[in-house]
Amino acid sequence: MPNGSANVITSDALLAHWQGHRRLTRRLIEAYPEDKLFTYSIGGMRTFGELALELVSMGAPMIRGAANGDWTTSWDRKTVPKADILRQWDEATTQIDELWAQIPPGRFDETIKAFGQYEGRTSDLILYVIDNEVHHRGQGYVYLRSLGVEPPPFYERA
Amino acid sequence: MPNGSANVITSDALLAHWQGHRRLTRRLIEAYPEDKLFTYSIGGMRTFGELALELVSMGAPMIRGAANGDWTTSWDRKTVPKADILRQWDEATTQIDELWAQIPPGRFDETIKAFGQYEGRTSDLILYVIDNEVHHRGQGYVYLRSLGVEPPPFYERA
């Protein structure tokens, strides 16, 4: 019996999955040496501070746009203290929970244009934001290890 | 209106999403210099060759187990030619498509014990395998950049 149209992930499950990832990413930001956040990188890539600000600029803003069409976000990647990033992260965590509940159930399957330029099915765009976080966090793991710091375990999401 | 139980990702959509990631990971393996595959790493982490073999050992075997309870896999991470990894990758791509169609629709929401040790809801275990691939591939991006090789674009999944 083909399972193609079986529904495997509900809205609640996807949000819980992402918030688990976000807890891990927060631990990585917290573990990162403050003086290396915007100064250190490997192979000419962006610093982890810049990557973290990109994640902040995509997380809550994606869900705000999906919920009510407001695609406001910040493209600023200037150096800020680690405490500022963590504060923005925590605010976003609350906003994501609140805004997520406002996404109309049918919206996940609709095609939207995120930030006025990325067109796709809402659920795919949300998956992209999550994957982008996992991808850049994976880079952060390498930066951190190369700085002699033990990163938090990947499987721990509580 | 709360959307909590709205179904946002179908079985077909999750498989397509993963196979898109798998095409990108394959391109990264292909782009990796053969002589660095099992010799180069950063910060004492595993080589990209070892990581790629881990991904091979988790992908199709997870879906085989989910489909029919056969949790056979390989824990061997010995050096092999790049062509061997790519051949295993391509075989797994076909196997994943075939085995995925054999997962009973209700299975995704059932709790299973993967490889005799990782207990969880089937859909969560599959997401873990995908996330683990994105995570280690992100590490591979840093290794590759630090070797002076331009990695394939993250957003390209076709």
mmCIF file of N, CA and C in Angstrom, chain B residues 18 54-74 92 95-96 99 114-115 129:
data_model
loop_
_atom_site.group_PDB
_atom_site.id
_atom_site.type_symbol
_atom_site.label_atom_id
_atom_site.label_comp_id
_atom_site.label_asym_id
_atom_site.label_seq_id
_atom_site.Cartn_x
_atom_site.Cartn_y
_atom_site.Cartn_z
ATOM 1 N N TRP B 18 14.217 15.098 1.320
ATOM 2 C CA TRP B 18 15.457 14.388 1.655
ATOM 3 C C TRP B 18 16.282 14.074 0.399
ATOM 4 N N GLU B 54 29.435 7.269 7.499
ATOM 5 C CA GLU B 54 28.390 7.260 8.522
ATOM 6 C C GLU B 54 27.032 7.555 7.886
ATOM 7 N N LEU B 55 26.987 8.539 7.003
ATOM 8 C CA LEU B 55 25.720 8.883 6.354
ATOM 9 C C LEU B 55 25.194 7.692 5.541
ATOM 10 N N VAL B 56 26.116 7.002 4.846
ATOM 11 C CA VAL B 56 25.714 5.811 4.088
ATOM 12 C C VAL B 56 25.137 4.753 5.033
ATOM 13 N N SER B 57 25.748 4.626 6.206
ATOM 14 C CA SER B 57 25.337 3.583 7.158
ATOM 15 C C SER B 57 24.003 3.898 7.838
ATOM 16 N N MET B 58 23.547 5.141 7.732
ATOM 17 C CA MET B 58 22.310 5.539 8.406
ATOM 18 C C MET B 58 21.125 5.729 7.458
ATOM 19 N N GLY B 59 21.378 6.122 6.209
ATOM 20 C CA GLY B 59 20.292 6.512 5.309
ATOM 21 C C GLY B 59 19.363 5.367 4.933
ATOM 22 N N ALA B 60 19.794 4.553 3.970
ATOM 23 C CA ALA B 60 18.963 3.426 3.541
ATOM 24 C C ALA B 60 18.682 2.464 4.708
ATOM 25 N N PRO B 61 19.673 2.174 5.576
ATOM 26 C CA PRO B 61 19.393 1.258 6.697
ATOM 27 C C PRO B 61 18.264 1.744 7.615
ATOM 28 N N MET B 62 18.147 3.054 7.839
ATOM 29 C CA MET B 62 17.043 3.558 8.666
ATOM 30 C C MET B 62 15.699 3.260 8.007
ATOM 31 N N ILE B 63 15.638 3.466 6.700
ATOM 32 C CA ILE B 63 14.362 3.281 6.007
ATOM 33 C C ILE B 63 14.042 1.787 5.878
ATOM 34 N N ARG B 64 15.089 0.969 5.702
ATOM 35 C CA ARG B 64 14.889 -0.487 5.667
ATOM 36 C C ARG B 64 14.300 -0.960 7.000
ATOM 37 N N GLY B 65 14.882 -0.476 8.086
ATOM 38 C CA GLY B 65 14.387 -0.850 9.406
ATOM 39 C C GLY B 65 12.962 -0.375 9.638
ATOM 40 N N ALA B 66 12.690 0.865 9.237
ATOM 41 C CA ALA B 66 11.344 1.417 9.423
ATOM 42 C C ALA B 66 10.329 0.624 8.610
ATOM 43 N N ALA B 67 10.761 0.162 7.434
ATOM 44 C CA ALA B 67 9.837 -0.549 6.546
ATOM 45 C C ALA B 67 9.591 -1.978 7.014
ATOM 46 N N ASN B 68 10.662 -2.682 7.410
ATOM 47 C CA ASN B 68 10.475 -4.109 7.672
ATOM 48 C C ASN B 68 11.224 -4.654 8.890
ATOM 49 N N GLY B 69 11.761 -3.753 9.733
ATOM 50 C CA GLY B 69 12.370 -4.207 10.986
ATOM 51 C C GLY B 69 13.747 -4.825 10.849
ATOM 52 N N ASP B 70 14.327 -4.780 9.644
ATOM 53 C CA ASP B 70 15.692 -5.282 9.444
ATOM 54 C C ASP B 70 16.667 -4.131 9.709
ATOM 55 N N TRP B 71 17.398 -4.205 10.829
ATOM 56 C CA TRP B 71 18.269 -3.097 11.236
ATOM 57 C C TRP B 71 19.733 -3.351 10.921
ATOM 58 N N THR B 72 19.990 -4.144 9.885
ATOM 59 C CA THR B 72 21.361 -4.386 9.454
ATOM 60 C C THR B 72 22.022 -3.091 8.981
ATOM 61 N N THR B 73 23.268 -2.865 9.387
ATOM 62 C CA THR B 73 24.034 -1.756 8.808
ATOM 63 C C THR B 73 25.514 -2.041 8.974
ATOM 64 N N SER B 74 26.355 -1.171 8.434
ATOM 65 C CA SER B 74 27.793 -1.356 8.531
ATOM 66 C C SER B 74 28.409 -0.301 9.429
ATOM 67 N N ALA B 92 22.001 3.472 -2.516
ATOM 68 C CA ALA B 92 21.134 3.835 -1.393
ATOM 69 C C ALA B 92 19.980 4.730 -1.857
ATOM 70 N N GLN B 95 17.456 2.472 -3.208
ATOM 71 C CA GLN B 95 16.880 1.667 -2.121
ATOM 72 C C GLN B 95 15.925 2.503 -1.260
ATOM 73 N N ILE B 96 16.321 3.743 -0.993
ATOM 74 C CA ILE B 96 15.470 4.599 -0.156
ATOM 75 C C ILE B 96 14.110 4.802 -0.818
ATOM 76 N N LEU B 99 12.253 1.342 -0.562
ATOM 77 C CA LEU B 99 11.881 0.958 0.804
ATOM 78 C C LEU B 99 10.869 1.928 1.402
ATOM 79 N N ALA B 114 15.346 2.061 16.637
ATOM 80 C CA ALA B 114 16.216 1.970 15.465
ATOM 81 C C ALA B 114 17.558 1.350 15.841
ATOM 82 N N PHE B 115 18.030 0.424 15.006
ATOM 83 C CA PHE B 115 19.315 -0.231 15.197
ATOM 84 C C PHE B 115 19.443 -0.833 16.605
ATOM 85 N N VAL B 129 18.013 11.525 10.930
ATOM 86 C CA VAL B 129 18.951 11.072 9.895
ATOM 87 C C VAL B 129 19.191 12.190 8.875
#
